[in-house]
Short mmCIF file of N, CA and C in Angstrom, two decimals:
data_model
loop_
_atom_site.label_atom_id
_atom_site.label_comp_id
_atom_site.label_asym_id
_atom_site.label_seq_id
_atom_site.Cartn_x
_atom_site.Cartn_y
_atom_site.Cartn_z
N MET A 21 176.33 -169.90 34.75
CA MET A 21 176.97 -170.95 34.70
C MET A 21 176.58 -172.51 33.91
N VAL A 22 177.44 -172.83 33.74
CA VAL A 22 177.47 -173.71 32.57
C VAL A 22 178.34 -174.88 33.49
N HIS A 23 177.39 -175.99 32.88
CA HIS A 23 177.78 -177.14 33.92
C HIS A 23 178.29 -178.55 32.68
N SER A 24 179.15 -179.26 32.77
CA SER A 24 179.18 -180.10 31.66
C SER A 24 178.02 -181.02 31.97
N LYS A 25 177.65 -182.89 31.25
CA LYS A 25 176.94 -183.39 31.20
C LYS A 25 177.08 -183.99 32.09
N ALA A 26 178.78 -184.68 32.72
CA ALA A 26 179.57 -185.02 33.72
C ALA A 26 178.97 -184.61 34.37
N ALA A 27 179.35 -183.81 34.87
CA ALA A 27 178.84 -182.58 35.94
C ALA A 27 177.56 -183.41 36.25
N ARG A 28 176.71 -182.60 35.72
CA ARG A 28 175.39 -183.22 35.97
C ARG A 28 174.98 -184.00 36.61
N ARG A 29 174.94 -185.16 36.01
CA ARG A 29 175.03 -186.95 36.16
C ARG A 29 175.28 -187.15 37.53
N LEU A 30 176.25 -186.82 37.88
CA LEU A 30 177.46 -187.13 39.04
C LEU A 30 176.75 -186.46 40.14
N TRP A 31 175.75 -185.29 39.66
CA TRP A 31 175.26 -184.29 40.72
C TRP A 31 173.77 -185.49 40.84
N LYS A 32 172.98 -185.48 40.26
CA LYS A 32 172.03 -186.42 39.95
C LYS A 32 172.24 -187.64 40.96
N LEU A 33 173.63 -188.54 40.48
CA LEU A 33 173.92 -189.84 41.53
C LEU A 33 173.83 -188.89 42.59
N ALA A 34 174.76 -188.63 42.85
CA ALA A 34 175.12 -188.34 44.79
C ALA A 34 173.46 -187.77 45.41
N ALA A 35 172.59 -186.96 44.45
CA ALA A 35 171.29 -187.08 44.94
C ALA A 35 170.33 -188.32 45.45
N ALA A 36 170.51 -188.83 43.82
CA ALA A 36 169.78 -190.20 43.93
C ALA A 36 170.35 -190.96 45.79
N LEU A 37 171.74 -191.05 45.43
CA LEU A 37 172.40 -192.05 46.37
C LEU A 37 172.49 -191.25 47.61
N PHE A 38 171.94 -190.49 48.13
CA PHE A 38 171.46 -189.65 48.98
C PHE A 38 170.06 -189.89 49.77
N ALA A 39 169.15 -189.91 48.49
CA ALA A 39 167.81 -190.11 48.99
C ALA A 39 167.69 -191.95 49.14
N LEU A 40 168.45 -192.54 48.70
CA LEU A 40 168.14 -194.06 49.11
C LEU A 40 168.43 -194.59 50.67
N LEU A 41 169.88 -193.43 50.84
CA LEU A 41 170.13 -193.64 52.02
C LEU A 41 169.76 -193.28 52.66
N PHE A 42 168.94 -191.69 52.80
CA PHE A 42 167.74 -191.68 53.58
C PHE A 42 166.61 -192.88 53.88
N ALA A 43 165.86 -193.10 52.62
CA ALA A 43 164.55 -193.75 53.08
C ALA A 43 165.16 -194.65 53.60
N GLY A 44 166.37 -195.26 53.62
CA GLY A 44 166.95 -197.08 54.50
C GLY A 44 166.65 -196.47 55.65
N PHE A 45 167.48 -195.09 56.33
CA PHE A 45 167.15 -194.63 57.34
C PHE A 45 166.10 -194.96 58.49
N VAL A 46 164.94 -194.10 57.31
CA VAL A 46 163.86 -193.61 57.85
C VAL A 46 163.13 -194.84 57.63
N ALA A 47 163.38 -195.99 57.30
CA ALA A 47 162.72 -197.49 57.16
C ALA A 47 162.67 -197.89 58.26
N ALA A 48 163.99 -198.21 58.50
CA ALA A 48 164.98 -198.98 59.84
C ALA A 48 164.14 -198.02 60.75
N GLN A 49 163.87 -196.98 60.66
CA GLN A 49 163.15 -196.38 62.59
C GLN A 49 161.51 -197.56 62.75
N GLU A 50 161.61 -198.07 63.94
CA GLU A 50 160.50 -198.63 64.67
C GLU A 50 159.75 -197.61 65.06
N ALA A 51 158.68 -198.25 64.36
CA ALA A 51 156.85 -197.32 65.08
C ALA A 51 157.01 -197.25 66.69
N TYR A 52 156.98 -196.38 67.58
CA TYR A 52 156.43 -196.10 69.04
C TYR A 52 155.17 -195.87 69.26
N PRO A 53 154.49 -197.26 70.14
CA PRO A 53 154.98 -198.33 70.65
C PRO A 53 154.70 -199.32 69.87
N SER A 54 156.08 -200.23 69.59
CA SER A 54 155.33 -201.83 69.25
C SER A 54 155.63 -202.79 70.12
N LYS A 55 155.27 -202.55 71.22
CA LYS A 55 155.94 -203.28 72.14
C LYS A 55 155.11 -203.27 73.31
N PRO A 56 155.00 -203.63 74.71
CA PRO A 56 153.95 -203.37 75.58
C PRO A 56 155.10 -202.48 76.27
N ILE A 57 154.28 -201.49 77.38
CA ILE A 57 155.34 -200.53 77.84
C ILE A 57 155.01 -201.00 79.67
N THR A 58 156.15 -200.60 80.02
CA THR A 58 156.22 -201.20 81.62
C THR A 58 156.12 -199.97 82.59
N MET A 59 154.97 -199.45 83.44
CA MET A 59 154.79 -198.54 84.05
C MET A 59 155.24 -199.00 85.56
N VAL A 60 156.29 -198.47 86.06
CA VAL A 60 156.94 -198.73 87.05
C VAL A 60 156.25 -197.72 88.77
N VAL A 61 155.75 -198.45 89.09
CA VAL A 61 155.15 -197.81 90.59
C VAL A 61 156.26 -197.59 91.80
N PRO A 62 156.92 -197.43 92.40
CA PRO A 62 157.65 -197.41 93.54
C PRO A 62 157.36 -198.25 95.16
N PHE A 63 155.57 -198.43 95.09
CA PHE A 63 154.88 -198.61 96.23
C PHE A 63 154.15 -199.63 96.13
N PRO A 64 153.94 -200.14 97.13
CA PRO A 64 153.30 -201.43 96.89
C PRO A 64 151.38 -201.27 96.40
N PRO A 65 151.22 -202.12 96.03
CA PRO A 65 150.41 -202.18 95.40
C PRO A 65 148.84 -201.68 96.26
N GLY A 66 147.66 -201.39 95.90
CA GLY A 66 146.91 -200.75 96.75
C GLY A 66 147.02 -199.20 97.29
N GLY A 67 148.40 -198.80 97.45
CA GLY A 67 148.26 -197.50 97.46
C GLY A 67 148.24 -196.57 96.58
N VAL A 68 148.13 -195.14 97.67
CA VAL A 68 148.00 -194.24 96.05
C VAL A 68 148.66 -194.11 95.19
N ALA A 69 149.76 -193.95 95.05
CA ALA A 69 150.18 -194.13 93.48
C ALA A 69 149.68 -195.59 93.31
N ASP A 70 149.64 -196.52 93.00
CA ASP A 70 149.02 -198.04 92.60
C ASP A 70 147.26 -197.08 91.79
N ILE A 71 146.77 -196.32 93.25
CA ILE A 71 145.29 -195.95 92.36
C ILE A 71 145.46 -195.48 91.45
N VAL A 72 146.43 -194.32 91.89
CA VAL A 72 146.50 -193.50 90.40
C VAL A 72 146.88 -194.19 88.97
N ALA A 73 148.05 -194.99 89.42
CA ALA A 73 148.65 -195.34 87.57
C ALA A 73 147.56 -196.31 87.26
N ARG A 74 146.53 -197.09 87.58
CA ARG A 74 145.86 -198.27 87.05
C ARG A 74 145.01 -197.56 86.30
N PRO A 75 144.26 -196.98 86.18
CA PRO A 75 144.02 -195.84 85.60
C PRO A 75 144.41 -194.89 84.57
N ALA A 76 145.22 -194.51 84.87
CA ALA A 76 146.20 -193.87 83.65
C ALA A 76 146.53 -194.81 82.70
N ALA A 77 147.60 -196.14 83.48
CA ALA A 77 147.77 -197.13 82.46
C ALA A 77 146.50 -198.05 81.85
N GLU A 78 145.48 -197.67 81.99
CA GLU A 78 144.30 -198.77 81.13
C GLU A 78 144.04 -197.32 80.00
N ALA A 79 143.68 -195.20 80.25
CA ALA A 79 144.04 -195.23 79.19
C ALA A 79 144.95 -195.35 78.29
N MET A 80 145.99 -195.49 79.10
CA MET A 80 147.55 -195.46 77.73
C MET A 80 147.32 -196.29 76.92
N SER A 81 147.02 -197.48 77.29
CA SER A 81 147.20 -198.44 76.94
C SER A 81 145.38 -198.15 75.54
N ARG A 82 144.23 -197.50 75.65
CA ARG A 82 143.95 -197.30 74.67
C ARG A 82 144.34 -196.29 73.95
N VAL A 83 145.00 -195.31 74.12
CA VAL A 83 145.62 -194.56 72.98
C VAL A 83 146.70 -194.97 72.58
N LEU A 84 147.83 -195.35 73.17
CA LEU A 84 148.73 -196.45 72.08
C LEU A 84 148.51 -197.38 71.42
N LYS A 85 147.52 -198.21 72.11
CA LYS A 85 146.93 -199.63 71.44
C LYS A 85 148.26 -200.53 71.79
N VAL A 86 148.48 -200.68 72.74
CA VAL A 86 149.41 -201.11 73.58
C VAL A 86 149.50 -202.23 75.06
N PRO A 87 149.83 -202.41 75.52
CA PRO A 87 149.53 -202.61 76.88
C PRO A 87 150.58 -202.28 77.93
N VAL A 88 150.03 -201.30 78.49
CA VAL A 88 150.27 -201.07 79.73
C VAL A 88 150.47 -201.65 80.76
N VAL A 89 151.79 -202.25 81.61
CA VAL A 89 152.15 -203.25 82.49
C VAL A 89 152.16 -202.31 83.57
N ILE A 90 151.57 -202.92 84.91
CA ILE A 90 151.97 -202.26 86.11
C ILE A 90 153.27 -202.95 86.50
N GLU A 91 153.93 -202.56 87.05
CA GLU A 91 155.03 -203.68 88.34
C GLU A 91 154.88 -202.51 89.33
N ASN A 92 154.88 -202.92 90.67
CA ASN A 92 155.01 -202.86 91.74
C ASN A 92 156.70 -202.73 91.96
N ARG A 93 157.51 -201.35 93.01
CA ARG A 93 158.41 -202.39 93.02
C ARG A 93 158.46 -201.38 94.16
N ALA A 94 158.32 -201.64 95.39
CA ALA A 94 158.15 -200.96 96.64
C ALA A 94 159.40 -201.01 97.24
N GLY A 95 159.49 -200.28 98.50
CA GLY A 95 160.75 -200.11 99.00
C GLY A 95 161.79 -199.08 98.54
N ALA A 96 162.15 -198.77 100.63
CA ALA A 96 163.06 -197.57 100.76
C ALA A 96 162.53 -196.08 100.17
N GLY A 97 161.23 -195.66 100.57
CA GLY A 97 160.60 -194.79 100.52
C GLY A 97 159.98 -195.01 99.10
N GLY A 98 160.24 -195.57 97.93
CA GLY A 98 160.05 -195.02 96.50
C GLY A 98 161.36 -195.31 95.84
N GLY A 99 162.34 -195.01 96.36
CA GLY A 99 163.85 -195.04 96.06
C GLY A 99 164.38 -196.40 95.55
N ILE A 100 163.64 -197.50 95.49
CA ILE A 100 163.82 -199.10 94.97
C ILE A 100 163.78 -198.73 93.12
N GLY A 101 161.94 -198.44 93.41
CA GLY A 101 161.35 -198.21 92.08
C GLY A 101 161.90 -197.22 91.44
N MET A 102 162.53 -196.56 91.96
CA MET A 102 163.18 -195.10 90.77
C MET A 102 164.08 -195.18 90.40
N GLY A 103 165.16 -195.74 91.18
CA GLY A 103 166.41 -196.53 90.95
C GLY A 103 166.73 -197.00 89.97
N HIS A 104 165.69 -198.44 89.75
CA HIS A 104 165.37 -199.00 88.60
C HIS A 104 165.06 -198.10 87.33
N VAL A 105 163.46 -197.32 87.84
CA VAL A 105 163.91 -196.57 86.22
C VAL A 105 165.38 -195.69 85.99
N ALA A 106 165.91 -195.25 86.66
CA ALA A 106 166.38 -194.13 86.47
C ALA A 106 167.78 -195.19 85.49
N LYS A 107 167.97 -196.19 85.95
CA LYS A 107 169.16 -198.06 85.41
C LYS A 107 168.32 -198.26 83.95
N ALA A 108 167.28 -198.43 83.76
CA ALA A 108 166.59 -198.67 82.36
C ALA A 108 166.83 -198.35 81.75
N LYS A 109 166.69 -199.65 80.42
CA LYS A 109 167.06 -198.89 78.67
C LYS A 109 166.37 -197.15 78.84
N PRO A 110 166.75 -196.40 78.27
CA PRO A 110 165.99 -195.20 78.14
C PRO A 110 165.05 -194.86 76.49
N ASP A 111 164.56 -196.65 76.43
CA ASP A 111 163.65 -196.62 75.18
C ASP A 111 162.53 -196.48 74.82
N GLY A 112 161.51 -195.78 75.88
CA GLY A 112 160.50 -195.40 76.29
C GLY A 112 159.48 -196.41 76.71
N TYR A 113 160.11 -197.91 76.91
CA TYR A 113 159.61 -198.65 77.14
C TYR A 113 159.07 -199.49 78.67
N THR A 114 159.57 -198.43 79.64
CA THR A 114 160.00 -198.07 81.29
C THR A 114 159.09 -196.44 81.19
N VAL A 115 158.52 -196.64 82.09
CA VAL A 115 157.90 -195.53 82.58
C VAL A 115 157.73 -195.31 84.07
N LEU A 116 157.87 -194.02 84.52
CA LEU A 116 157.87 -194.07 86.02
C LEU A 116 156.59 -193.20 86.79
N LEU A 117 155.98 -193.72 87.40
CA LEU A 117 154.96 -192.67 88.06
C LEU A 117 155.39 -192.04 89.65
N ALA A 118 155.71 -191.54 89.70
CA ALA A 118 156.13 -191.14 90.70
C ALA A 118 155.58 -189.56 91.86
N LEU A 119 155.97 -189.95 92.88
CA LEU A 119 155.48 -189.15 93.76
C LEU A 119 156.10 -188.35 94.03
N SER A 120 155.82 -187.47 95.25
CA SER A 120 157.06 -186.51 95.50
C SER A 120 158.04 -186.93 96.38
N SER A 121 157.83 -188.26 97.00
CA SER A 121 158.92 -188.32 97.46
C SER A 121 160.40 -188.55 96.43
N ILE A 122 160.54 -188.20 94.83
CA ILE A 122 161.46 -188.06 94.26
C ILE A 122 161.85 -186.98 94.12
N SER A 123 161.40 -186.28 94.34
CA SER A 123 162.96 -185.18 94.36
C SER A 123 163.22 -185.30 96.18
N ILE A 124 162.72 -185.99 97.35
CA ILE A 124 163.10 -185.51 98.36
C ILE A 124 164.27 -186.82 99.13
N ILE A 125 164.26 -187.91 98.30
CA ILE A 125 165.12 -188.65 97.85
C ILE A 125 166.38 -188.79 97.72
N PRO A 126 166.89 -188.03 96.70
CA PRO A 126 168.49 -187.29 96.31
C PRO A 126 168.71 -186.82 97.44
N GLU A 127 168.12 -185.37 98.18
CA GLU A 127 168.58 -184.53 98.97
C GLU A 127 168.72 -185.31 100.28
N ALA A 128 168.13 -186.63 100.72
CA ALA A 128 168.25 -186.98 101.67
C ALA A 128 169.03 -187.71 101.72
N ASP A 129 169.96 -188.19 100.80
CA ASP A 129 170.76 -189.34 100.55
C ASP A 129 172.06 -188.66 100.31
N LYS A 130 171.96 -187.66 100.41
CA LYS A 130 173.22 -186.80 100.24
C LYS A 130 173.00 -186.13 101.96
N VAL A 131 172.21 -185.65 102.16
CA VAL A 131 172.51 -185.36 104.04
C VAL A 131 173.10 -186.19 104.50
N THR A 132 172.49 -187.78 104.25
CA THR A 132 172.76 -188.21 105.50
C THR A 132 174.23 -189.69 104.45
N GLU A 133 174.35 -189.21 103.62
CA GLU A 133 176.26 -189.27 102.77
C GLU A 133 175.49 -190.35 102.25
N ARG A 134 174.25 -191.05 102.09
CA ARG A 134 174.31 -192.47 101.27
C ARG A 134 175.06 -192.40 100.24
N THR A 135 175.39 -193.70 98.91
CA THR A 135 175.32 -193.74 98.15
C THR A 135 173.98 -193.23 97.25
N PRO A 136 174.19 -192.31 96.27
CA PRO A 136 172.62 -192.20 96.01
C PRO A 136 171.84 -193.14 94.55
N MET A 137 170.62 -193.59 95.22
CA MET A 137 169.93 -194.83 94.59
C MET A 137 169.71 -194.19 93.02
N TYR A 138 169.84 -192.79 92.77
CA TYR A 138 169.80 -192.03 91.18
C TYR A 138 169.54 -190.27 91.54
N GLN A 139 169.60 -189.56 90.64
CA GLN A 139 169.72 -188.02 90.57
C GLN A 139 168.34 -187.66 89.80
N LEU A 140 167.62 -186.76 90.12
CA LEU A 140 166.99 -186.55 89.62
C LEU A 140 167.17 -185.86 87.92
N ASN A 141 168.21 -185.28 87.50
CA ASN A 141 168.64 -185.32 86.11
C ASN A 141 168.55 -186.70 85.40
N GLN A 142 168.29 -187.80 85.75
CA GLN A 142 168.15 -189.29 84.88
C GLN A 142 167.00 -189.40 84.88
N PHE A 143 166.15 -188.29 85.28
CA PHE A 143 164.19 -188.60 84.44
C PHE A 143 163.90 -187.64 83.90
N VAL A 144 162.83 -187.42 83.01
CA VAL A 144 162.32 -186.80 82.34
C VAL A 144 160.94 -186.40 82.57
N PRO A 145 160.05 -185.09 83.89
CA PRO A 145 158.83 -185.53 83.63
C PRO A 145 158.17 -185.36 82.07
N ILE A 146 157.24 -185.88 81.92
CA ILE A 146 156.41 -186.33 80.50
C ILE A 146 154.49 -185.99 81.17
N ALA A 147 154.08 -186.24 82.27
CA ALA A 147 153.05 -185.96 82.25
C ALA A 147 152.47 -185.75 84.11
N ARG A 148 151.98 -184.73 84.48
CA ARG A 148 151.40 -184.52 85.58
C ARG A 148 149.24 -184.91 86.02
N PHE A 149 150.16 -186.08 86.78
CA PHE A 149 148.39 -186.53 86.46
C PHE A 149 147.71 -186.24 88.21
N THR A 150 148.42 -185.98 88.82
CA THR A 150 147.70 -185.30 90.23
C THR A 150 148.59 -184.02 90.88
N ALA A 151 148.11 -183.10 92.06
CA ALA A 151 148.59 -182.31 92.29
C ALA A 151 148.92 -182.45 93.85
N ASP A 152 150.28 -182.89 93.90
CA ASP A 152 150.23 -183.97 95.55
C ASP A 152 151.35 -182.63 96.33
N PRO A 153 149.98 -182.65 96.82
CA PRO A 153 151.13 -181.65 98.54
C PRO A 153 151.57 -182.02 99.18
N THR A 154 153.00 -181.81 99.38
CA THR A 154 153.61 -181.77 100.43
C THR A 154 153.96 -181.07 101.41
N VAL A 155 153.31 -181.41 103.22
CA VAL A 155 153.55 -180.13 103.93
C VAL A 155 154.57 -180.59 104.71
N LEU A 156 154.84 -180.17 105.66
CA LEU A 156 155.12 -180.23 107.19
C LEU A 156 154.60 -179.29 108.25
N ALA A 157 153.93 -180.41 109.30
CA ALA A 157 152.88 -179.95 110.01
C ALA A 157 153.37 -179.82 111.41
N VAL A 158 152.90 -179.28 112.66
CA VAL A 158 153.08 -179.54 113.74
C VAL A 158 152.06 -179.84 114.49
N ARG A 159 151.77 -180.00 115.86
CA ARG A 159 150.37 -179.69 116.32
C ARG A 159 149.77 -178.14 116.28
N ALA A 160 149.19 -177.86 116.62
CA ALA A 160 148.73 -176.41 116.73
C ALA A 160 148.45 -175.68 117.69
N ASP A 161 149.47 -176.03 119.32
CA ASP A 161 149.42 -175.68 120.32
C ASP A 161 151.18 -175.32 120.01
N SER A 162 151.88 -176.20 119.07
CA SER A 162 153.11 -175.61 118.86
C SER A 162 153.86 -174.17 119.26
N PRO A 163 154.62 -174.65 119.86
CA PRO A 163 155.31 -173.38 119.39
C PRO A 163 155.72 -172.64 118.17
N TRP A 164 155.96 -173.45 117.03
CA TRP A 164 156.57 -173.23 115.96
C TRP A 164 155.25 -172.67 115.08
N ASN A 165 155.67 -171.56 114.45
CA ASN A 165 154.73 -171.34 113.55
C ASN A 165 155.05 -171.76 111.98
#
């Protein structure tokens, strides 16, 4: 297939413009992370979640080379902090350390007909720190099996 010089120049120009446009797009992307990360712990300082969060935040800071700041937002069985993260800007700079109550609270909201603080689909798990067993227990001499 024979192309004219003008057509070849047009293709070269289009390719060059595309390359410039793409290069500008790539250059505009900010490196992550470029600022401190907030790790929300939805329970008070000194509790199990806080004890797990602090060494995890220190390790993240070393690896990511930015501060990872713990922010305890206690209340409503963890719902206050979890609701805060659910409404935060989804830019990767606010992360949540949650316990098993993350899956219980939305269901409890449905059963009690409360306005939900958050929905599970507002979160994406990125790491598992512990195996947090949740059990229902009764006295050994109870008629329940």
